mmCIF file of C-alpha atoms in Angstrom:
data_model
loop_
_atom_site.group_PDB
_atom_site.id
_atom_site.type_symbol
_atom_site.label_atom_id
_atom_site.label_comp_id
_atom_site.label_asym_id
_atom_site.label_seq_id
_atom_site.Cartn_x
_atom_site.Cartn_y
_atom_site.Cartn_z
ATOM 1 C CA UNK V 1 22.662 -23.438 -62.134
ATOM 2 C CA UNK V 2 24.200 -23.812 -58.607
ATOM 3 C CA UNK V 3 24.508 -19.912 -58.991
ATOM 4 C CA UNK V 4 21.051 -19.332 -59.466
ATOM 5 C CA UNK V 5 19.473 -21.371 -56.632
ATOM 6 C CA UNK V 6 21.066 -19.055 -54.108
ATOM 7 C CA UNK V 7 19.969 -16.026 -55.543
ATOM 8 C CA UNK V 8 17.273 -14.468 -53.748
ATOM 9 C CA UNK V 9 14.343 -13.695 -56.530
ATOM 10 C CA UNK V 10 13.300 -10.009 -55.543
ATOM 11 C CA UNK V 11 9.717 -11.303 -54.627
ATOM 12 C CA UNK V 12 11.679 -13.369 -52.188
ATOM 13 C CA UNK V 13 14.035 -10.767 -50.395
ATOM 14 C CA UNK V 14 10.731 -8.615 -50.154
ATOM 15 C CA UNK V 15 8.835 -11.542 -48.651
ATOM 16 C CA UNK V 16 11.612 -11.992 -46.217
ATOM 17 C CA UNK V 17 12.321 -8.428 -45.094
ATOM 18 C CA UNK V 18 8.694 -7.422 -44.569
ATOM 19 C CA UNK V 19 7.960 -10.911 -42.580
ATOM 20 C CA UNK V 20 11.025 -9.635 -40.585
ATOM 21 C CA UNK V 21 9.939 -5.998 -39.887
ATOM 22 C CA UNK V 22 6.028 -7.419 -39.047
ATOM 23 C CA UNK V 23 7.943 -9.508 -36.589
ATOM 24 C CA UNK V 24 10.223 -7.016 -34.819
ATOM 25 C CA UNK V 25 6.675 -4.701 -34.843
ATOM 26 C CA UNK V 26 4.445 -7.527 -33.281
ATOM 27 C CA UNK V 27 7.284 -8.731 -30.795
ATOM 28 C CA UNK V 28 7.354 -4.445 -29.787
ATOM 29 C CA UNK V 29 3.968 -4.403 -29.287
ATOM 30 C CA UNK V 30 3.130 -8.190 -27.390
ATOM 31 C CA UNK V 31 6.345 -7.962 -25.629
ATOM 32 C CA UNK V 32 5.443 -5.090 -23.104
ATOM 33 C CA UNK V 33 1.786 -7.096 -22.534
ATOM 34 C CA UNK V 34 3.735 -9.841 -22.123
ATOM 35 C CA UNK V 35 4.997 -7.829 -19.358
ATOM 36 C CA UNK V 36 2.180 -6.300 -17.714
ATOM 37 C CA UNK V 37 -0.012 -9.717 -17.940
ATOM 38 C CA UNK V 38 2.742 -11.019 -15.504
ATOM 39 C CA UNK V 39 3.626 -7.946 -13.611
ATOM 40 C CA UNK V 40 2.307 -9.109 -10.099
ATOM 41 C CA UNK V 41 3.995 -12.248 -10.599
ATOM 42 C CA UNK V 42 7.469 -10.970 -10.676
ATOM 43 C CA UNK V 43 6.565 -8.054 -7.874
ATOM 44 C CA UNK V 44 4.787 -11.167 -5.737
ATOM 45 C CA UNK V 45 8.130 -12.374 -5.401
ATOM 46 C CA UNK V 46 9.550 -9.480 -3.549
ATOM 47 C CA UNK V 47 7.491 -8.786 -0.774
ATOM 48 C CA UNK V 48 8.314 -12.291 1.466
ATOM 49 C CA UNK V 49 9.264 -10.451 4.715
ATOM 50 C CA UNK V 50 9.938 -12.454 7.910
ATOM 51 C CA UNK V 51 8.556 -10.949 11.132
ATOM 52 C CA UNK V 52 9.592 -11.698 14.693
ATOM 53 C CA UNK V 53 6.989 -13.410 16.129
ATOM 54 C CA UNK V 54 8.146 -15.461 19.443
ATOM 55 C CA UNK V 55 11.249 -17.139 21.069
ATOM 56 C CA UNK V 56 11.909 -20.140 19.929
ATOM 57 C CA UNK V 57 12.013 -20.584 23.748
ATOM 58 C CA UNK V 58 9.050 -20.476 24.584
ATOM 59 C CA UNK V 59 7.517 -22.676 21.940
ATOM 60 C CA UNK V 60 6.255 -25.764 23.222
ATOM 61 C CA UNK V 61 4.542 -28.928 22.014
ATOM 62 C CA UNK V 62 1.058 -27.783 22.532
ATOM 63 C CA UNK V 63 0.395 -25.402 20.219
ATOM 64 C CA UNK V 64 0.231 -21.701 20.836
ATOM 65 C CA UNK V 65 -1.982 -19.158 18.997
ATOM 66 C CA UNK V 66 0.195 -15.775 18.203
ATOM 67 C CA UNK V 67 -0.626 -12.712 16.026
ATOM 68 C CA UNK V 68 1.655 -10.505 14.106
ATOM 69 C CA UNK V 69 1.045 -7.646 11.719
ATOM 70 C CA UNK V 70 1.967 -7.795 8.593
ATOM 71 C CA UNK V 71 2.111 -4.787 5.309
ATOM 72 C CA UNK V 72 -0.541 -6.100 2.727
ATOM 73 C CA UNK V 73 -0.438 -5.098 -0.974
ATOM 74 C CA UNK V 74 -3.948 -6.543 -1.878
ATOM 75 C CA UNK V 75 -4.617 -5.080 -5.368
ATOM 76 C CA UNK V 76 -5.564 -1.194 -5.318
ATOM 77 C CA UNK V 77 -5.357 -1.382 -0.869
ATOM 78 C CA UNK V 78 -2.110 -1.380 1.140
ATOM 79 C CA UNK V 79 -3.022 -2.394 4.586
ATOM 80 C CA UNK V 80 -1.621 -3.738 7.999
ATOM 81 C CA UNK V 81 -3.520 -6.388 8.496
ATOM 82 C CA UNK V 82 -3.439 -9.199 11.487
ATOM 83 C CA UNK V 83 -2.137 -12.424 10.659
ATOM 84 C CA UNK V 84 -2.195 -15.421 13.220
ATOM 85 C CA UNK V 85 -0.237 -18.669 13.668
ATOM 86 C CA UNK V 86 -0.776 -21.857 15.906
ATOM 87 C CA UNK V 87 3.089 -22.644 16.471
ATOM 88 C CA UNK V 88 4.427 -25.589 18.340
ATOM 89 C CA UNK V 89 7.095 -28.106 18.179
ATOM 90 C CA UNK V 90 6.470 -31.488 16.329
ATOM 91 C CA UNK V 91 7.869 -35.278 18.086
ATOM 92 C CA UNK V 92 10.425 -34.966 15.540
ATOM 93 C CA UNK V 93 11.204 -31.383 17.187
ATOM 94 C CA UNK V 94 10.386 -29.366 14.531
ATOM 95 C CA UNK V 95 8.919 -26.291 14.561
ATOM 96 C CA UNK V 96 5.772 -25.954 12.929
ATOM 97 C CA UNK V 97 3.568 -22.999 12.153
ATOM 98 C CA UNK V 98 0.088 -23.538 10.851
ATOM 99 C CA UNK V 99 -2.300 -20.948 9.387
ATOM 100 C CA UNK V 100 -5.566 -21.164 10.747
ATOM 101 C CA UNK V 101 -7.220 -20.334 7.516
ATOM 102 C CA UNK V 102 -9.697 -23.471 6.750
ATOM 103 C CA UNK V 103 -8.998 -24.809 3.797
ATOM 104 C CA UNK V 104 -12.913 -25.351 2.608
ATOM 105 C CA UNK V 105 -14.386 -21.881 3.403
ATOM 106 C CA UNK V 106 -12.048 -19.655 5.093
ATOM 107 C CA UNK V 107 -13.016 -19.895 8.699
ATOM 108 C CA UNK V 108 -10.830 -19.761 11.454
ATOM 109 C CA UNK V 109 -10.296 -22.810 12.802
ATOM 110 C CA UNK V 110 -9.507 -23.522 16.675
ATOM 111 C CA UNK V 111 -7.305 -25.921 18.516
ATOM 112 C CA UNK V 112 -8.546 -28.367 20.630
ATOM 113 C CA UNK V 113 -12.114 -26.417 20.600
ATOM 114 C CA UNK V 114 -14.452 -29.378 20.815
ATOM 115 C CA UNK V 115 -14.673 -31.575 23.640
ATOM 116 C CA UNK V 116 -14.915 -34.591 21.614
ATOM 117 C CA UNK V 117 -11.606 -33.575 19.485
ATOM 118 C CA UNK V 118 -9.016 -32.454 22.299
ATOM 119 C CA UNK V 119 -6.044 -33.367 20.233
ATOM 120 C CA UNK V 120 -7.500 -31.362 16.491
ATOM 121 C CA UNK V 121 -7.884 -28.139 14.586
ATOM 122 C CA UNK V 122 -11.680 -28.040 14.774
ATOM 123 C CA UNK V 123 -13.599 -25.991 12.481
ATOM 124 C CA UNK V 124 -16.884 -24.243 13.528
ATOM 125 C CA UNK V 125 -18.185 -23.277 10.357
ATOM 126 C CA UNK V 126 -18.583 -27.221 8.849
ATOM 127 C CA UNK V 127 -16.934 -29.192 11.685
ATOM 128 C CA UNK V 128 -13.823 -29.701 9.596
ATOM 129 C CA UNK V 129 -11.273 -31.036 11.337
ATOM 130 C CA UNK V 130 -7.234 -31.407 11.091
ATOM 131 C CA UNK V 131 -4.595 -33.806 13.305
ATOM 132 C CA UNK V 132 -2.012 -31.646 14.887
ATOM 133 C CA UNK V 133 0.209 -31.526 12.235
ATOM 134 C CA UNK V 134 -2.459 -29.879 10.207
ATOM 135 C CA UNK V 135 -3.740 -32.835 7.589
ATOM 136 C CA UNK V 136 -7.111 -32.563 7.133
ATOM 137 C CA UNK V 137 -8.757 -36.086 8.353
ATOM 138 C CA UNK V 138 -11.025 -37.617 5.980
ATOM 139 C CA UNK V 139 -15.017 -37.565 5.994
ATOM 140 C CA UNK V 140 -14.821 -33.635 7.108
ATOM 141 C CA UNK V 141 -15.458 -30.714 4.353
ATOM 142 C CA UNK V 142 -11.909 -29.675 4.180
ATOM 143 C CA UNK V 143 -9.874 -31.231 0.880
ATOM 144 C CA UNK V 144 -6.182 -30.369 1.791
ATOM 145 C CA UNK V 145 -4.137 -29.797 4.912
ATOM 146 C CA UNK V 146 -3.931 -26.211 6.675
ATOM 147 C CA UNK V 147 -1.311 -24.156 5.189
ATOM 148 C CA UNK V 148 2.183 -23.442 7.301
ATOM 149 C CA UNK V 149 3.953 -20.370 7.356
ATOM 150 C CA UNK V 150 7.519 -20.516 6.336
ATOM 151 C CA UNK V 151 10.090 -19.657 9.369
ATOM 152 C CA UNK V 152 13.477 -18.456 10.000
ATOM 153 C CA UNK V 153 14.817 -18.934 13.228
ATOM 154 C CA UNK V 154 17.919 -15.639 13.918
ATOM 155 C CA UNK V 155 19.717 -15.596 17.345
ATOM 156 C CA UNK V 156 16.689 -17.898 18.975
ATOM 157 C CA UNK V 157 13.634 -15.280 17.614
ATOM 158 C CA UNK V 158 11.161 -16.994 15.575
ATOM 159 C CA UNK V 159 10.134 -15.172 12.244
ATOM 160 C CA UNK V 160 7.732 -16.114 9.955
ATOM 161 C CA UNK V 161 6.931 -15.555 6.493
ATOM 162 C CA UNK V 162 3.828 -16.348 3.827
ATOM 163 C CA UNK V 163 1.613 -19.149 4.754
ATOM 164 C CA UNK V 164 2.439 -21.715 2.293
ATOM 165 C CA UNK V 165 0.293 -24.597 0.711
ATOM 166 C CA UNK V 166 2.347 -27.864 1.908
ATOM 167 C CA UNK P 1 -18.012 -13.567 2.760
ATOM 168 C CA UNK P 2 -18.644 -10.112 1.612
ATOM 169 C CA UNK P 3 -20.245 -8.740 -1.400
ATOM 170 C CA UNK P 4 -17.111 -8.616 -3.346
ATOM 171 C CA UNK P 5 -16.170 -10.096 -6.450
ATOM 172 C CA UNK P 6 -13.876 -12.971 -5.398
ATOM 173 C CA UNK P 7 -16.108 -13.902 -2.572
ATOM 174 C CA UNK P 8 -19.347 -13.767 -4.328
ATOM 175 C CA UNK P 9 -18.044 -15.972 -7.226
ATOM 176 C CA UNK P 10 -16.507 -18.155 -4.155
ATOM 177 C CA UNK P 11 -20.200 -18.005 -3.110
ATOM 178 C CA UNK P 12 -22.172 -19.066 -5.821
ATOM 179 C CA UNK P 13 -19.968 -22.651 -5.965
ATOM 180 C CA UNK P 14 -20.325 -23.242 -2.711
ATOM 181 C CA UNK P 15 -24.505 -21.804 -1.473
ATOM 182 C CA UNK P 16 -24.876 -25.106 0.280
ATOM 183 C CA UNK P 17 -22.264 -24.334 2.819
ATOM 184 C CA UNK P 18 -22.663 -20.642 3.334
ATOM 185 C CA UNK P 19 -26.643 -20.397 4.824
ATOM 186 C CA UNK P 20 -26.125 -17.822 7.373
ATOM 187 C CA UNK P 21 -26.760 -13.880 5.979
ATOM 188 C CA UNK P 22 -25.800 -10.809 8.382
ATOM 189 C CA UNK P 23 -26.926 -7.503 7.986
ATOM 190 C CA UNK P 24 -25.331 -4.688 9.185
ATOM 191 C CA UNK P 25 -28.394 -2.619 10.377
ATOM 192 C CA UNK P 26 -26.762 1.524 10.659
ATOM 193 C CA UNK P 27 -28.146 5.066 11.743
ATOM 194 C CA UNK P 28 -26.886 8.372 10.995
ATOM 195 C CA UNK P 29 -27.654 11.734 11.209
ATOM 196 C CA UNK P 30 -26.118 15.369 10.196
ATOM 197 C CA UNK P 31 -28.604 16.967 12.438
ATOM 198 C CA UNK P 32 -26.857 18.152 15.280
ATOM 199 C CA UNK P 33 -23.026 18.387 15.903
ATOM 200 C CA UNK P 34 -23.236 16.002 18.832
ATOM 201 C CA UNK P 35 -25.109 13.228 17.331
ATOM 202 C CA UNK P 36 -22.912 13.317 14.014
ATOM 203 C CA UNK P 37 -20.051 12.355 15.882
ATOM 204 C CA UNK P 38 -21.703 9.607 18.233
ATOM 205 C CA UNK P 39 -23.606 7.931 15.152
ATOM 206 C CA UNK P 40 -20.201 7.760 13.030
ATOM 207 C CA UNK P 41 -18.191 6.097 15.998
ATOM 208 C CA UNK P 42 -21.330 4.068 16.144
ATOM 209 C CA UNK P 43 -21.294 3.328 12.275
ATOM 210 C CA UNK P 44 -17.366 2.521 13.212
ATOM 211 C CA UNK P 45 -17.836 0.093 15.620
ATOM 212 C CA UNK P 46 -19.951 -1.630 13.876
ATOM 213 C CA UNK P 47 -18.319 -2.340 11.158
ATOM 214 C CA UNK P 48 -14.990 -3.926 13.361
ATOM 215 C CA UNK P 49 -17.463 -6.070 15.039
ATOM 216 C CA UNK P 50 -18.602 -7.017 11.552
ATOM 217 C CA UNK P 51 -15.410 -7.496 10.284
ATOM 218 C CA UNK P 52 -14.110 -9.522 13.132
ATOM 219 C CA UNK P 53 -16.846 -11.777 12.752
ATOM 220 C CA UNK P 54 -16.711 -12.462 8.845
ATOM 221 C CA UNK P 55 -13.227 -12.855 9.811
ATOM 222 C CA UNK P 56 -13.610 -16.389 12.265
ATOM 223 C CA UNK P 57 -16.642 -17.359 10.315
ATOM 224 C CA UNK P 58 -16.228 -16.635 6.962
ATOM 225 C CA UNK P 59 -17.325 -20.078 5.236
ATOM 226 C CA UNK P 60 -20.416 -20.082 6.584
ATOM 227 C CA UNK P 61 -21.921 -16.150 7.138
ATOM 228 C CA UNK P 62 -22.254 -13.639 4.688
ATOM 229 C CA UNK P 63 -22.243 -10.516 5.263
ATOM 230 C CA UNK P 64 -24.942 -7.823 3.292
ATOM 231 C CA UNK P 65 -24.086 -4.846 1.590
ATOM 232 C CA UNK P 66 -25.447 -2.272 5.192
ATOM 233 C CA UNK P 67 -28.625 -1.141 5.286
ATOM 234 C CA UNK P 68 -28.312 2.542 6.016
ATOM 235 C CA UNK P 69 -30.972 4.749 7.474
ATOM 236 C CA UNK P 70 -31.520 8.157 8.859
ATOM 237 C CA UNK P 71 -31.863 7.504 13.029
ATOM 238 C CA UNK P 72 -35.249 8.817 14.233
ATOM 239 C CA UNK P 73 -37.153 8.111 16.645
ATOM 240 C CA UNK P 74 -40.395 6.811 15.176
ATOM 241 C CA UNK P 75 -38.042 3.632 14.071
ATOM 242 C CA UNK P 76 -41.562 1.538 13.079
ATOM 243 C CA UNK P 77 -41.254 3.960 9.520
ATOM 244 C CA UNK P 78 -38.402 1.672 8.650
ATOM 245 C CA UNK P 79 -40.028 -1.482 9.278
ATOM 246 C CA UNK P 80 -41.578 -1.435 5.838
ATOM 247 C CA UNK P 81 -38.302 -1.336 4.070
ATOM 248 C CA UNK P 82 -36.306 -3.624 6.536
ATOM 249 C CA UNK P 83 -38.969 -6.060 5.969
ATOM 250 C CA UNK P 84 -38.219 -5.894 2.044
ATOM 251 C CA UNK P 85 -34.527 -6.021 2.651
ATOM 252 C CA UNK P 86 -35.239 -8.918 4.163
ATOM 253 C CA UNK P 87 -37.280 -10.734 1.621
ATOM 254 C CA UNK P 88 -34.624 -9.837 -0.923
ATOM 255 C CA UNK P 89 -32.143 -10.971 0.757
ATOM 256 C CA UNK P 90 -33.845 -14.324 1.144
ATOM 257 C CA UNK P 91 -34.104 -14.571 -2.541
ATOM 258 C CA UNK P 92 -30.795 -16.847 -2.177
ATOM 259 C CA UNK P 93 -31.421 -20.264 0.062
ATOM 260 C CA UNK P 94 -30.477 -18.393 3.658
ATOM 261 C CA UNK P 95 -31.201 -20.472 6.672
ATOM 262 C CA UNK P 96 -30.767 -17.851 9.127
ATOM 263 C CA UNK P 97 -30.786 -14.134 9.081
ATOM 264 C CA UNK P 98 -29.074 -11.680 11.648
ATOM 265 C CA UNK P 99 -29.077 -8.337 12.265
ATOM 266 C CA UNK P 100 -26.536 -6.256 14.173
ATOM 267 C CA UNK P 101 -27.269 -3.269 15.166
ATOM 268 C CA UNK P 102 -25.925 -0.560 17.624
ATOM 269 C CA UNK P 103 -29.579 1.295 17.414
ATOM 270 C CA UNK P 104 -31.723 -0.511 20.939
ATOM 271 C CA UNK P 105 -35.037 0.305 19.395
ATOM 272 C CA UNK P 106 -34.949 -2.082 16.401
ATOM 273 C CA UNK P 107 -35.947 -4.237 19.187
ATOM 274 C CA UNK P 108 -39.715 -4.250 19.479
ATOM 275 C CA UNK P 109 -39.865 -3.905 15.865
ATOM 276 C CA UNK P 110 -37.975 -7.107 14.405
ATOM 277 C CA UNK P 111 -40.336 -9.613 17.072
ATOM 278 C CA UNK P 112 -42.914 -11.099 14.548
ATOM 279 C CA UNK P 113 -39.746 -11.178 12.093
ATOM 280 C CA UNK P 114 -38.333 -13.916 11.363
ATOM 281 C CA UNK P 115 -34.687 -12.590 12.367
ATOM 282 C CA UNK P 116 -32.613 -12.811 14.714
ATOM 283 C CA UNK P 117 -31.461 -9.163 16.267
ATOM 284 C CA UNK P 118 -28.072 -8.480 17.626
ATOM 285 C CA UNK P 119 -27.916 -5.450 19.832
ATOM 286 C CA UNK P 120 -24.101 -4.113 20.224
ATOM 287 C CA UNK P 121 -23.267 -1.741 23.217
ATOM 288 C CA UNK P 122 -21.419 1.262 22.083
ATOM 289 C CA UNK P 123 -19.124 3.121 23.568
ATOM 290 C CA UNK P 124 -20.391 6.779 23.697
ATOM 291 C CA UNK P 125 -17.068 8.924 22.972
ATOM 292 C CA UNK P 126 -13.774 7.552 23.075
ATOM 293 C CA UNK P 127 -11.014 6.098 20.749
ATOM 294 C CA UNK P 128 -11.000 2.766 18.767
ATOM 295 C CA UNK P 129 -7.545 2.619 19.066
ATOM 296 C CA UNK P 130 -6.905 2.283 22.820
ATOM 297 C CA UNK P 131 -6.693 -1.100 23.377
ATOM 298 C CA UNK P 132 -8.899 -1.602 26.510
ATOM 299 C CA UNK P 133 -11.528 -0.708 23.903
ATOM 300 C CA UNK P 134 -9.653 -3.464 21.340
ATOM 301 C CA UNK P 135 -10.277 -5.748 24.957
ATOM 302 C CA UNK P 136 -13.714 -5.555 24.940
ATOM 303 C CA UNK P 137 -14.552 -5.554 21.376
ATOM 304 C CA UNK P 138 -12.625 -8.991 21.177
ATOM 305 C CA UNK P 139 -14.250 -9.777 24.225
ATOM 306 C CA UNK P 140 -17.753 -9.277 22.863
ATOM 307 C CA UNK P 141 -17.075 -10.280 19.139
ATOM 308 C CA UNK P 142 -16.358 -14.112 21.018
ATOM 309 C CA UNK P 143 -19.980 -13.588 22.576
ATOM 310 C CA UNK P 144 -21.312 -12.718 19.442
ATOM 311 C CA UNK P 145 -19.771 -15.947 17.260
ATOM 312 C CA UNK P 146 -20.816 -17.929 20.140
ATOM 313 C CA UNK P 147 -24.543 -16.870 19.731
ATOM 314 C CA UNK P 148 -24.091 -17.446 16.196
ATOM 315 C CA UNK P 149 -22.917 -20.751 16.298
ATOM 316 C CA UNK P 150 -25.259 -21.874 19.152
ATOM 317 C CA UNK P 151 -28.382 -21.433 16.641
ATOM 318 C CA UNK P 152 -26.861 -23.249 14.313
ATOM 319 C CA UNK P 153 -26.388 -26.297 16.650
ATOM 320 C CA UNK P 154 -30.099 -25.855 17.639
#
């Protein structure tokens, strides 16, 4: 009896064997869309180059506007486009590099460009506004705080990277 | 914004913010050698100015696909089809409509519109590339923003 239970019934083994070759064919044929659905994902990864920028000597606690080209892959274009940076020192002495992309709409936003704001980011699309540090202050359109770049700092030159959600 | 896919989408969520519409107003001619070559440094500049402006104001302008047209100098022919560009255009809730232009004589033409006209100098020969021109096109593009935003403070 105990002989009989483990014998596979031939309507069995064939049940198993062609539920194991459809497998292996539907893993061969999902597996490489798999791989093209998340294609930019793993290439995205690649490109985070750090450009020279400034001297870290020369930053200072009011912030300073600075452009620097960077190579962009956007889709079907490659490009050189201009990026730009408001970089100063925090009170804690950190260095900090905002993006002046505004987070509602995309405008550029300005420091200290309204008389009434001289210490903010100041938006003139919406009249968003941000503190120094870049958090977006409450009753203006933006939702979240300005993005920062990530930095390296080699032999005292300042180099930044992607602009970062924080 | 530009008429693009991701902005256009980004557009339609967001119409109450985005009530300003510019429209890129462009001549050109293959007539003579001379005026091929002027018109598509023209057609040039305009477009960086363009550009540079979408760039610092993007949440709030957007820009029109251009409105092309072959330069003459009886300019009031156009008017007809400007003026249904226009009312097209307006099809979506715009507050305020601009035109830029490097072409002077849109001027008398656009007065009982309701539009405001930007007129851009233009270099007559040179290179885009040399950056005293860069200078002055960042130089003017500042002018232009500022114009823009003073009408919407009015």
């Amino acid at each position: 009896m105990t002989d009989k239970k483990n014998q596979v019934s031939r309507r069995q083994f064939l049940n198993y064997t062609l539920t194991g070759v459809g497998g292996f064919m539907g893993a061969a044929m999902v597996a490489p869309m798999v791989g093209f659905a998340i294609d930019p994902l793993l290439k995205g990864q690649k490109d985070t180059e750090f450009i020279y920028v400034m001297d870290v000597s020369e930053i200072t606690n009011e912030p300073q506007r600075k452009t620097f080209k960077v190579d962009q892959v956007d889709g079907w274009y490659e490009s050189q486009v201009d990026r730009t940076a408001w970089i100063f020192k925090t009170e804690e002495g950190n260095i900090l590099a905002l993006s002046p992309v505004c987070t509602h709409l995309g405008c550029t936003v300005d420091w200290a460009s309204n008389e009434q704001y001289p210490n903010q980011f100041f938006c003139p699309c919406h009249n968003g506004r941000y503190t120094k540090t870049g958090v977006n202050i409450e009753g203006t359109p933006p939702t979240e705080p300005l993005h920062a770049y990530e930095y390296k700092v080699e032999d005292g030159k300042l180099l930044l990277g992607k602009a970062k959600k924080r | 914004m530009k008429y693009k896919t991701s902005d256009t989408s980004q557009y339609t969520q967001a119409k109450e913010y985005i009530d300003t519409a510019i429209i890129p107003l462009i001549p050109f001619s293959f007539v003579s050698d001379q005026e091929m070559t002027q018109l598509s440094l023209q057609k040039e500049m305009t477009q960086i100015y363009i550009d540079q402006i979408e760039k610092e104001l993007k949440g709030r302008v957007f820009v029109t696909p251009e409105y092309y047209y072959v330069k003459n100098d009886k300019i009031s022919d156009e008017k007809l089809r400007l003026e249904e560009y226009v009312n097209h255009i307006n099809k979506q809730p715009f507050k305020y409509i601009f035109l830029i232009t490097p072409d002077n004589k849109w001027r008398k033409i656009t007065k009982d519109m309701d539009v405001d006209l930007i007129w851009i100098p233009v270099i007559k020969e040179g290179n885009l590339n040399q950056s005293e021109t860069q200078q002055l096109i960042q130089s003017q593009v500042k002018e232009i923003q500022s114009l823009i935003m003073d009408s919407w403070n009015e």
